[in-house]
Coordinates of C-alpha atoms and ligand atoms in Angstrom, one line a residue:
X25 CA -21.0 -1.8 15.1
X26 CA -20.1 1.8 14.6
X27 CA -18.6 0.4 10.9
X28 CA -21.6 -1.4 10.3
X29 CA -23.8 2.0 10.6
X30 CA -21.5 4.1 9.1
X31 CA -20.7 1.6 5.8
X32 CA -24.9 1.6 6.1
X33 CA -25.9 4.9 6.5
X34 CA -23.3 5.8 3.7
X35 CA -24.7 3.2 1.4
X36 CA -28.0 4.3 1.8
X37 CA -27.4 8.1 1.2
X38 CA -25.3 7.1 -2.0
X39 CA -28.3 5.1 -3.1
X40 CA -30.1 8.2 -3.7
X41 CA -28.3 9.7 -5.7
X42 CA -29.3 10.5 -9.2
X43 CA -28.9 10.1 -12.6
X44 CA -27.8 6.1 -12.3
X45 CA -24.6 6.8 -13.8
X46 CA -22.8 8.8 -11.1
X47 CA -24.1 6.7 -8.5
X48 CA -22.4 3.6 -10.3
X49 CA -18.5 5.6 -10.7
X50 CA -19.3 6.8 -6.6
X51 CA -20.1 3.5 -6.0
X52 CA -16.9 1.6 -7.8
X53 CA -14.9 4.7 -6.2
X54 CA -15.6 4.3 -2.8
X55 CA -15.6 -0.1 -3.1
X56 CA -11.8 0.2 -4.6
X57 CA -10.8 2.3 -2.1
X58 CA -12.3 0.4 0.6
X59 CA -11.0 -2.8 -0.5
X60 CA -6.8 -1.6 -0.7
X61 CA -7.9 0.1 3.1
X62 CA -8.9 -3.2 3.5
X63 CA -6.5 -5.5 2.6
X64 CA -3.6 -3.1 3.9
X65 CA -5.4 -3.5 7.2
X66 CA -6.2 -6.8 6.8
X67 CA -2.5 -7.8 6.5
X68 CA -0.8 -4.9 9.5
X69 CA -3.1 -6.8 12.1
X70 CA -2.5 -9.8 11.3
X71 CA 1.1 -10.2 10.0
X72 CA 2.1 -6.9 11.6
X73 CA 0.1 -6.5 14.7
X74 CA -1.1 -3.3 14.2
X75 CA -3.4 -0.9 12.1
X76 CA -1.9 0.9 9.1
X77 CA -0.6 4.3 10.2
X78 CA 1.6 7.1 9.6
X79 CA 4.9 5.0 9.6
X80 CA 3.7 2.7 7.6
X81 CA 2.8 4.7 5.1
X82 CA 6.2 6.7 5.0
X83 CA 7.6 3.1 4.2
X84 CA 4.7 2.7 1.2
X85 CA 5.7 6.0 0.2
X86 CA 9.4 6.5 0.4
X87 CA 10.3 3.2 -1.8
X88 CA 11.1 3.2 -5.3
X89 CA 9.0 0.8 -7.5
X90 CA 12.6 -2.3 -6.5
X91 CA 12.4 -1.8 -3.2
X92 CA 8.9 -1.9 -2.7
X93 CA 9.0 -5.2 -5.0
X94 CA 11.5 -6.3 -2.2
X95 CA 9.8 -5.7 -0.1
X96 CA 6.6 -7.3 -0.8
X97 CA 8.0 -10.9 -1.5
X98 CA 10.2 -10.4 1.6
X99 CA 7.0 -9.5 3.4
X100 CA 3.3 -10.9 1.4
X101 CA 3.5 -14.7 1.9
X102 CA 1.7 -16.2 -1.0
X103 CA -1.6 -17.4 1.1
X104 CA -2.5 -14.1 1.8
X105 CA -2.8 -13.2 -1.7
X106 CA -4.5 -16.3 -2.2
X107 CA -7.1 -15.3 0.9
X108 CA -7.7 -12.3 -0.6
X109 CA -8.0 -13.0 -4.3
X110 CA -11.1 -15.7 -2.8
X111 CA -12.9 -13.1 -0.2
X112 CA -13.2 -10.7 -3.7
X113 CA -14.6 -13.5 -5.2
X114 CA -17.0 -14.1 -2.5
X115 CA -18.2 -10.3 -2.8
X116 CA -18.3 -10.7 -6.3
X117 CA -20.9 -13.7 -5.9
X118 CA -22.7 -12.1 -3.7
X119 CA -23.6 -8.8 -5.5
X120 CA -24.6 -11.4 -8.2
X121 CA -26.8 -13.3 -6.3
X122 CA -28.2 -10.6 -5.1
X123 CA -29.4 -8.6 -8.1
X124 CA -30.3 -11.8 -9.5
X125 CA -33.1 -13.2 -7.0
X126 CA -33.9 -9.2 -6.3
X127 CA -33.0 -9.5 -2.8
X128 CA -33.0 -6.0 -1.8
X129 CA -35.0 -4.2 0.9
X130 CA -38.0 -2.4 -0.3
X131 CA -38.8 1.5 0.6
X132 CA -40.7 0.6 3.6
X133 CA -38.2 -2.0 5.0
X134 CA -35.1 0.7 4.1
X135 CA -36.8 3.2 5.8
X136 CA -37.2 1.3 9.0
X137 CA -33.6 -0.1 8.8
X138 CA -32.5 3.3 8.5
X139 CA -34.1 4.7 11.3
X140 CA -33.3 1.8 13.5
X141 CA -29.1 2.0 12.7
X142 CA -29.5 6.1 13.4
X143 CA -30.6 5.6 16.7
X144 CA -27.9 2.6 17.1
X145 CA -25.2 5.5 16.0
X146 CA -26.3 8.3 17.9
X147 CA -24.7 7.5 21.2
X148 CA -20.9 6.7 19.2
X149 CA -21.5 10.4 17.6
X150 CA -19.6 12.0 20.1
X151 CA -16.6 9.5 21.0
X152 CA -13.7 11.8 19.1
X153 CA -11.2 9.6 18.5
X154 CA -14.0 7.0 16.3
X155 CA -13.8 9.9 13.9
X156 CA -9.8 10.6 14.1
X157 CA -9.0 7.4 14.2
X158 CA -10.6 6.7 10.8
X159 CA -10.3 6.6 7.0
X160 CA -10.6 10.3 6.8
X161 CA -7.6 11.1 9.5
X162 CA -5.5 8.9 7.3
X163 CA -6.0 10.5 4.3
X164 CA -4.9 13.5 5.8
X165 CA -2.1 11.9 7.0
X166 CA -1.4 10.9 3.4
X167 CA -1.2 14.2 2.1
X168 CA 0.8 15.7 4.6
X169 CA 3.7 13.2 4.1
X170 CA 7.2 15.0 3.0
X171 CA 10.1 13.0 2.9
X172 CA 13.0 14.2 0.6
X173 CA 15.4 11.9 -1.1
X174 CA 18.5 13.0 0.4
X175 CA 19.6 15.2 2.8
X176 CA 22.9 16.3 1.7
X177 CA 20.7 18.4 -0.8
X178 CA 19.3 20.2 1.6
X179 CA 23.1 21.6 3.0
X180 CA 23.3 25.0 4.2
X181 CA 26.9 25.3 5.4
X182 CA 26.0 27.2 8.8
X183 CA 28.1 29.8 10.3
X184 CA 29.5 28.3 13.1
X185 CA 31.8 29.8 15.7
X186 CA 33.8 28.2 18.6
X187 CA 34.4 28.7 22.4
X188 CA 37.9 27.9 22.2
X189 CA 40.8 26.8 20.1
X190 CA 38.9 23.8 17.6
X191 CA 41.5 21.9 19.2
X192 CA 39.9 21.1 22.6
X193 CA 37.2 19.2 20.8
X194 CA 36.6 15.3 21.9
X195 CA 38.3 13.0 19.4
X196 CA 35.5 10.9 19.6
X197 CA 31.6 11.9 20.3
X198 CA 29.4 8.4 20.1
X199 CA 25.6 9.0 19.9
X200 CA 23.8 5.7 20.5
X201 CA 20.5 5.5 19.5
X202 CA 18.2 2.9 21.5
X203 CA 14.8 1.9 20.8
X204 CA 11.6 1.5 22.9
X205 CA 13.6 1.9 26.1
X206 CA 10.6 2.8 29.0
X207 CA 12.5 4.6 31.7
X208 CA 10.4 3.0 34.0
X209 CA 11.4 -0.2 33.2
X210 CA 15.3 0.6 33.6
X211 CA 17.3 -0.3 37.3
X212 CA 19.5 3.1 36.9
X213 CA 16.2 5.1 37.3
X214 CA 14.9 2.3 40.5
X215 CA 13.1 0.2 38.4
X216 CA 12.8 -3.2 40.9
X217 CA 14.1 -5.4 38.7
X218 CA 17.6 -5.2 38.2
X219 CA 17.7 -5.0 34.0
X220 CA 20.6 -2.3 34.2
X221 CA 23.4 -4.4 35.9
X222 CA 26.4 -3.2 33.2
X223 CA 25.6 0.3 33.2
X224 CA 24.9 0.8 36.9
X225 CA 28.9 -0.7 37.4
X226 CA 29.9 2.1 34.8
X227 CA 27.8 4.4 37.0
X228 CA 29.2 3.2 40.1
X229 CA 32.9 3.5 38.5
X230 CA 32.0 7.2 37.8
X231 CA 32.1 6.8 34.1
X232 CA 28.5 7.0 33.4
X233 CA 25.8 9.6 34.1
X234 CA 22.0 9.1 33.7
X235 CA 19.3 12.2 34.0
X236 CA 16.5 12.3 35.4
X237 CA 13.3 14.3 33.8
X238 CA 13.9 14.1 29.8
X239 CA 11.8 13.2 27.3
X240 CA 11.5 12.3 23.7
X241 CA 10.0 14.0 21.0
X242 CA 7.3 11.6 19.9
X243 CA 6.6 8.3 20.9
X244 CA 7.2 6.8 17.4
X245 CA 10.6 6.1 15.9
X246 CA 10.0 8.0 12.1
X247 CA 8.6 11.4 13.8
X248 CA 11.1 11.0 16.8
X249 CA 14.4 10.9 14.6
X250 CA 13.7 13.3 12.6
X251 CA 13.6 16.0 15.7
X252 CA 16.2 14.3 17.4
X253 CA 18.7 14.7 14.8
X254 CA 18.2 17.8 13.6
X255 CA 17.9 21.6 15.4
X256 CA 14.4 21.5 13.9
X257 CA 12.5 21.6 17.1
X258 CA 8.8 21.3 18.8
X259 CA 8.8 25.0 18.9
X260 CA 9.2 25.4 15.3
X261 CA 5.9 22.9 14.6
X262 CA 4.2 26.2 14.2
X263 CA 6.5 29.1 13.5
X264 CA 8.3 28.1 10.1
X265 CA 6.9 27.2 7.2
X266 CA 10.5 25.7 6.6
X267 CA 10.5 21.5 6.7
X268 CA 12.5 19.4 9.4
X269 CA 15.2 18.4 6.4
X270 CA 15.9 21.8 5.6
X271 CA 17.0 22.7 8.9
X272 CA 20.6 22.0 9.6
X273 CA 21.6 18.2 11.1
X274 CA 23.6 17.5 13.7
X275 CA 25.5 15.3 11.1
X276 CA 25.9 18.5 8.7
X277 CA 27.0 20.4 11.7
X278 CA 29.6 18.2 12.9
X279 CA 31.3 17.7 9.2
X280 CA 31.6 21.7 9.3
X281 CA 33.6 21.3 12.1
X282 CA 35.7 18.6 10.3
X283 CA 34.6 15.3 12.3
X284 CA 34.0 12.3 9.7
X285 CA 30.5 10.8 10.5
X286 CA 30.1 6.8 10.7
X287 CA 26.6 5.1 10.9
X288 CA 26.0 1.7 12.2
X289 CA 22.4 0.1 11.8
X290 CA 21.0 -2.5 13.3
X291 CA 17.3 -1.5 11.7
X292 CA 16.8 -2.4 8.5
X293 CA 17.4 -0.5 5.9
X294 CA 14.0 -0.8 3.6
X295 CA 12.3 -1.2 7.0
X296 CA 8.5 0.1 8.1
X297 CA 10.3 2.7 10.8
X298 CA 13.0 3.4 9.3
X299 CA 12.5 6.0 6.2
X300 CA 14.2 8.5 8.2
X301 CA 17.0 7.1 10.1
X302 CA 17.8 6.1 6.5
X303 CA 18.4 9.5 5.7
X304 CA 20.6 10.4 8.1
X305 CA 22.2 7.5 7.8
X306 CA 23.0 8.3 4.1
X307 CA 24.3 11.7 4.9
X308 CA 27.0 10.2 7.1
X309 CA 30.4 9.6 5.5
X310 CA 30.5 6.1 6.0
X311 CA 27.1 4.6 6.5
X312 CA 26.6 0.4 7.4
X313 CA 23.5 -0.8 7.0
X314 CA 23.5 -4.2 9.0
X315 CA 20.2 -5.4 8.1
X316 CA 19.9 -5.0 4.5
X317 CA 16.5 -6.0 3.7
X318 CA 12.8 -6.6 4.4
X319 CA 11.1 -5.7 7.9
X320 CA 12.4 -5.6 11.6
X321 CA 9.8 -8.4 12.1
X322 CA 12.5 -10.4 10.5
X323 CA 15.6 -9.6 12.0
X324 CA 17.4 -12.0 12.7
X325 CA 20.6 -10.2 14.3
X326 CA 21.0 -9.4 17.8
X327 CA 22.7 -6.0 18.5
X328 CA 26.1 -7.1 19.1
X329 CA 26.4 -7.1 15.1
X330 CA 27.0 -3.4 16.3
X331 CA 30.2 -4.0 18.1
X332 CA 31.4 -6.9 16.0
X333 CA 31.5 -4.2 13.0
X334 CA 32.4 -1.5 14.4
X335 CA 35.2 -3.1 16.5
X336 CA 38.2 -2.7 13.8
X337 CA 36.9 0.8 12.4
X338 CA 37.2 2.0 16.4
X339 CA 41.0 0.8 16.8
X340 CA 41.9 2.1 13.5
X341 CA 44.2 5.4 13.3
X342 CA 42.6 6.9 10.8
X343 CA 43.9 10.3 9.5
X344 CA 41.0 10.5 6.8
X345 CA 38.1 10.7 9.3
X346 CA 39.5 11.8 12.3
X347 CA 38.2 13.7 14.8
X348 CA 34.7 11.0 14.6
X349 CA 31.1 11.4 15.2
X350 CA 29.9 7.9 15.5
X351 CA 26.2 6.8 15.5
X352 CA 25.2 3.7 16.5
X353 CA 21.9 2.9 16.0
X354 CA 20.0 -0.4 17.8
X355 CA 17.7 -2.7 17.5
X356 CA 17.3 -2.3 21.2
X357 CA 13.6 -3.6 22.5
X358 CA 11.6 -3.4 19.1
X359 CA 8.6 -5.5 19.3
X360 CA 8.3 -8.5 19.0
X361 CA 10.7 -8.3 22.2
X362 CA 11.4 -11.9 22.3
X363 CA 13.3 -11.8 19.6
X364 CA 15.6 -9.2 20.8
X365 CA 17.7 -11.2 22.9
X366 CA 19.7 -14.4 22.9
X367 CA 18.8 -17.4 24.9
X368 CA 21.2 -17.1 27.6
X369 CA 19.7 -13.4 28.3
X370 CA 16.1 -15.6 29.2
X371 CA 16.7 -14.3 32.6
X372 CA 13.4 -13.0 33.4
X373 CA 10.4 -15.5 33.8
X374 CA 6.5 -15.0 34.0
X375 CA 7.2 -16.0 37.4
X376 CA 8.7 -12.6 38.1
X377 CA 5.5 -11.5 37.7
X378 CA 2.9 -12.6 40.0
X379 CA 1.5 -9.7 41.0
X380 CA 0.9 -9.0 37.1
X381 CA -2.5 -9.8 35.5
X382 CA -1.8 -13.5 34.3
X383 CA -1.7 -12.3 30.5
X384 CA 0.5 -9.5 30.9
X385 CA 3.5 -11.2 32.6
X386 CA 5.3 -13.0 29.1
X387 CA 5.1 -9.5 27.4
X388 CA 6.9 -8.0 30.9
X389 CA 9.3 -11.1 30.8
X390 CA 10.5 -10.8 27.3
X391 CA 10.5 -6.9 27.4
X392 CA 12.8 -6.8 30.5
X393 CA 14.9 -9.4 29.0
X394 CA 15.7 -6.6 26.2
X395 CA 16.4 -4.4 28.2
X396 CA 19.3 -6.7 29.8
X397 CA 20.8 -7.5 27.1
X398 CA 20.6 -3.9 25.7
X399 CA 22.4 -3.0 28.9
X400 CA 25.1 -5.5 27.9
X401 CA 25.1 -4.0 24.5
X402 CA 25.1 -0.4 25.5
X403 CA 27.8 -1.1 28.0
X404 CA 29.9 -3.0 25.6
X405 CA 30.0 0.0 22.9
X406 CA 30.6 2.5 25.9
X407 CA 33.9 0.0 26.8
X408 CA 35.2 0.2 23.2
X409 CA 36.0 3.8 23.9
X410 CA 37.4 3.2 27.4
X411 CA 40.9 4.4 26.2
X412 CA 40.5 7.2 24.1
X413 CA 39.2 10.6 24.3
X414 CA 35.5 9.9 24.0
X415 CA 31.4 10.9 24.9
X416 CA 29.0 8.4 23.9
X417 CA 25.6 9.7 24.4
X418 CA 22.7 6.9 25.0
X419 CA 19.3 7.8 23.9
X420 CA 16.7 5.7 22.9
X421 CA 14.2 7.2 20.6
X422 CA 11.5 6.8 22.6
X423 CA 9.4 4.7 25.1
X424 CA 7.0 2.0 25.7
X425 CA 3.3 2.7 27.5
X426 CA 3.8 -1.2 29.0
X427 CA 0.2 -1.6 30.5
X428 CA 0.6 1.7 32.4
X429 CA -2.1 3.7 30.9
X430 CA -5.7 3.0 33.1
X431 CA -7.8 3.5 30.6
X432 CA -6.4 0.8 28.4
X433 CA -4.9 -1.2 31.0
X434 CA -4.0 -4.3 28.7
X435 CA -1.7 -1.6 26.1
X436 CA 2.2 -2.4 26.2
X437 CA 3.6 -0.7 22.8
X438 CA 4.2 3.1 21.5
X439 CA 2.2 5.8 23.0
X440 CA -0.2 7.4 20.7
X441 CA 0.1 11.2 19.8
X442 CA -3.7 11.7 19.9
X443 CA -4.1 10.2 23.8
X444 CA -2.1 12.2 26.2
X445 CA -1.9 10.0 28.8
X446 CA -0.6 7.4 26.6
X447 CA 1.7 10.2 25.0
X448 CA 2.9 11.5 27.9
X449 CA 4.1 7.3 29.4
X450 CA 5.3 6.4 25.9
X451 CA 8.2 9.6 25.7
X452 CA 9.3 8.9 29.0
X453 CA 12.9 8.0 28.7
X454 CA 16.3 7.3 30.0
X455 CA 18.7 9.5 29.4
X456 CA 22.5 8.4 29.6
X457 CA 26.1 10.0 29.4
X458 CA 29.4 7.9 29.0
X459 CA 32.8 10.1 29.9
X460 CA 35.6 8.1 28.9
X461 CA 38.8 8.5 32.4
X462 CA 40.6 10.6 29.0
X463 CA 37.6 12.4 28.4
X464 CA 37.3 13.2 31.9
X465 CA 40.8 14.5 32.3
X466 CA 40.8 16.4 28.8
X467 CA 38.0 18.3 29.8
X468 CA 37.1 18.9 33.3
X469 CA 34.8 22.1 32.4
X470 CA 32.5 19.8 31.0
X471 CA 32.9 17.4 33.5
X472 CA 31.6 19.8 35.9
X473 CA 28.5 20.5 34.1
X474 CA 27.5 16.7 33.3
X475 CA 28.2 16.0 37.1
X476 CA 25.8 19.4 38.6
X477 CA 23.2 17.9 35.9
X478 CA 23.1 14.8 37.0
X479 CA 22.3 16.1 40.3
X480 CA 20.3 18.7 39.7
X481 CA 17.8 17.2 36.7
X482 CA 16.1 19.6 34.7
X483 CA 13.5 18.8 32.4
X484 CA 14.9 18.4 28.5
X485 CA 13.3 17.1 25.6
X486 CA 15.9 14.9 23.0
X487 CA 14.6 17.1 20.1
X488 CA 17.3 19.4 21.4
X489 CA 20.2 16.5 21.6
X490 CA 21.5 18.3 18.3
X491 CA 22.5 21.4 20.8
X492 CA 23.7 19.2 23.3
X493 CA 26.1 17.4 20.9
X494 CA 27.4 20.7 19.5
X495 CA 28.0 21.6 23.2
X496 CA 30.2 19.4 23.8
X497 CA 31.9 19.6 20.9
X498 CA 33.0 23.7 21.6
X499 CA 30.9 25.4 19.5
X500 CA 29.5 28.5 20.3
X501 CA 27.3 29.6 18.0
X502 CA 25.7 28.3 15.1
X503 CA 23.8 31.0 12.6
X504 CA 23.7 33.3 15.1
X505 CA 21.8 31.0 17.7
X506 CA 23.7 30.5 20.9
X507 CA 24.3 27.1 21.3
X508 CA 24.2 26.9 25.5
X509 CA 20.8 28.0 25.5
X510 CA 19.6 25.0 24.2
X511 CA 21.4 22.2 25.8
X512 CA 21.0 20.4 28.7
X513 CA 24.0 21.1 30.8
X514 CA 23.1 24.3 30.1
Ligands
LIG622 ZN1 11.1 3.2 17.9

């Protein structure tokens, strides 16, 4: 209804305008532009499940003229084409018919048309997010995208100084990065359901750590990597006029200090989410892209590609690249969830779910069945660097709302930055630290910080992982900044 009005009320204003000729360019304007925001939409809801937005847009944006060919016969099956070519055709027909048998509305009818829609649309008029949520806030959106090409351009080769002797640093820091983990759907954090079985025996073995109170940067993956991985921060939204990719990485960081950076993906590489993970991934010394093409939609390996291929780099000596940052980044429990897991992690039935509303309880199944096998996953990687002098940090990037926001109580997927409520649930996240027993005899100082953390939680938000990482690895200062201050053993 509140489309109807507006498409109306617009029409109707543009219909007086005068002389006939700028009416007509207005008028073949505003129908172009409708019909791409059209068929864009038209194809996200139905092929995608959701309305074009920001991400989407970064992956419109940030091809080249190949990829986005790629992409689109990976992605435009040939009947929607079809579909669309024939609803043009229809309009066409229409407008034809209708200046031919004069079918429009006289003055008087117009008039009373007009005054009957304004009193329809006067009670939508204040509803704020009608507005935001519309072709103007997406435009905006449009013109504040900035993605570079590559990072490496952007280098600043920081100052850096160390604690101690660059000796003491780990051989090995591991940064996993998950995906659409909800905290409150994970068994380490008393979740009812026990989805965390591999990880709560690491925990149990004093191996692992999990902390309480931390939170993501955004509740989308693009927006969320980008903060996570660089010492660009929420508190510079609004201080700098400097951009997140000029700001050093955690990846640029780390080479100063001499560790060679590996990248394992399990998103794809050309994907709708993934135009900054890409990035990073590109700046790494060795990057692996184990999806190559198309979208995640289509994804057809689980994440233990991710231990398969890294398995032999791991046991390697090698001089070359050695101390090594490795980053590990999942599939995890990106929608559709079902397709996350293999069939003998079906271990969670509707069933489970009685006391669920009857529709919710397949999306609940599926989703917890994720997060199983991501503990199996997560665990797995974490085991690889059971004998050697390791950290692997687990973090996913951010949440999942999962039907816990009243006001839309039949939402599961990424919290919106515009709702609070939902963006508050959808950045709630786990949290997780892996000590390897060389690790923990290597360097009990740390040790003792990651243990008083765990029991004393503090609230942290990932966009400062960068000064965690650099924690760990000694340094004490980078550009000046003081390091500690930042981190969260701090
Ligand atoms: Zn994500």
């Amino acid at each position: 209804m509140h489309c109807f009005v507006l498409t109306y009320f617009l029409t109707f204003l543009i219909g007086l305008i005068r002389p006939t000729i700028i009416r007509r360019i207005i008028q073949i304007i505003l129908l172009s532009v409708a019909t791409l925001d059209f068929s864009i939409n038209f194809y996200c809801l139905f092929h995608l499940k959701y309305f074009l937005d920001a991400d989407l847009l970064q992956l419109i944006l940030g091809t080249d003229i190949n990829e986005a060919k790629e992409f689109a016969s990976a992605m435009v099956p040939t009947w929607v084409i079809l579909l669309l070519t024939i609803l043009l055709l229809l309009l066409i027909g229409l407008g034809w018919l209708s200046c031919k048998h004069n079918m429009n509305l006289g003055k008087k009818a117009s008039l009373v048309a007009l005054a009957l829609t304004t009193i329809a649309i006067a009670p939508h008029f204040h509803i704020k997010y009608l507005w935001k949520d519309g072709p103007i806030y997406r435009l905006s959106e449009l013109l504040e995208y900035d993605m570079p090409n590559q990072l490496n351009a952007y280098y600043s080769h920081p100052n850096i100084s160390f604690n101690n002797q660059q000796q003491d640093m780990p051989a090995n820091v591991v940064l996993i990065i998950g995906e659409s983990f909800a905290r409150s759907h994970s068994s380490l954090y008393g979740y009812d359901k026990p989805t965390n079985p591999c990880l709560s025996e690491l925990r149990d073995n004093s191996l692992l750590f999990a902390f309480d109170s931390i939170n993501s940067p955004a509740p989308t993956t693009a927006e969320s990597i980008q903060y996570m991985l660089s010492t660009y921060s929420h508190s510079d939204d609004n201080n700098t006029n400097k951009k997140w990719y000029e700001f050093v990485s955690i990846i640029e960081a780390l080479q100063e200090c001499g560790y060679g950076c590996s990248w394992f993906g399990n998103q794809a590489r050309h994907s709708i989410k993934n135009g900054t993970a890409r990035l990073y991934a590109e700046a790494c010394n060795r990057p692996f892209f184990l999806q190559q093409e198309g979208s995640d939609s289509f994804n057809d390996r689980y994440d233990n590609v991710l231990i398969d291929s890294s398995f032999q780099y791991i046991n390697q000596p090698d001089q070359k690249h050695s101390p090594r940052f490795i980053i590990y980044h999942m599939m995890g429990s990106h929608f559709d969830f079902k397709m996350r897991y293999p069939s003998e992690y079906n271990h969670f039935k509707e069933d489970d779910y009685a006391s669920e509303p009857i529709e919710h309880r397949t999306i609940l199944a599926t989703y917890d069945n994720s997060i199983l096998y991501n503990d199996y996953i997560v665990s797995q990687i974490m085991n690889l660097f059971h004998d050697k002098d390791a950290v692997v940090i687990y973090v996913p990037d951010h949440g999942q709302v999962m039907y816990r926001n009243q006001k839309r109580p039949d939402y599961y997927a990424h919290g919106f930055s515009r709702d609070s409520v939902s963006y508050a649930l959808g950045v709630e996240i786990p949290f997780i630290i892996y000590a390897s027993p060389v690790f923990q005899k290597q360097h009990p100082d740390l040790m003792s910080l990651i243990n008083s953390r765990q029991e004393h939680p503090k609230t942290w938000n990932s966009d400062e992982l960068p000064y965690l990482i650099m924690h760990i690895v000694g340094i004490k200062e980078i550009n000046g900044k003081d390091v500690k201050d930042k981190s969260l053993l701090n």
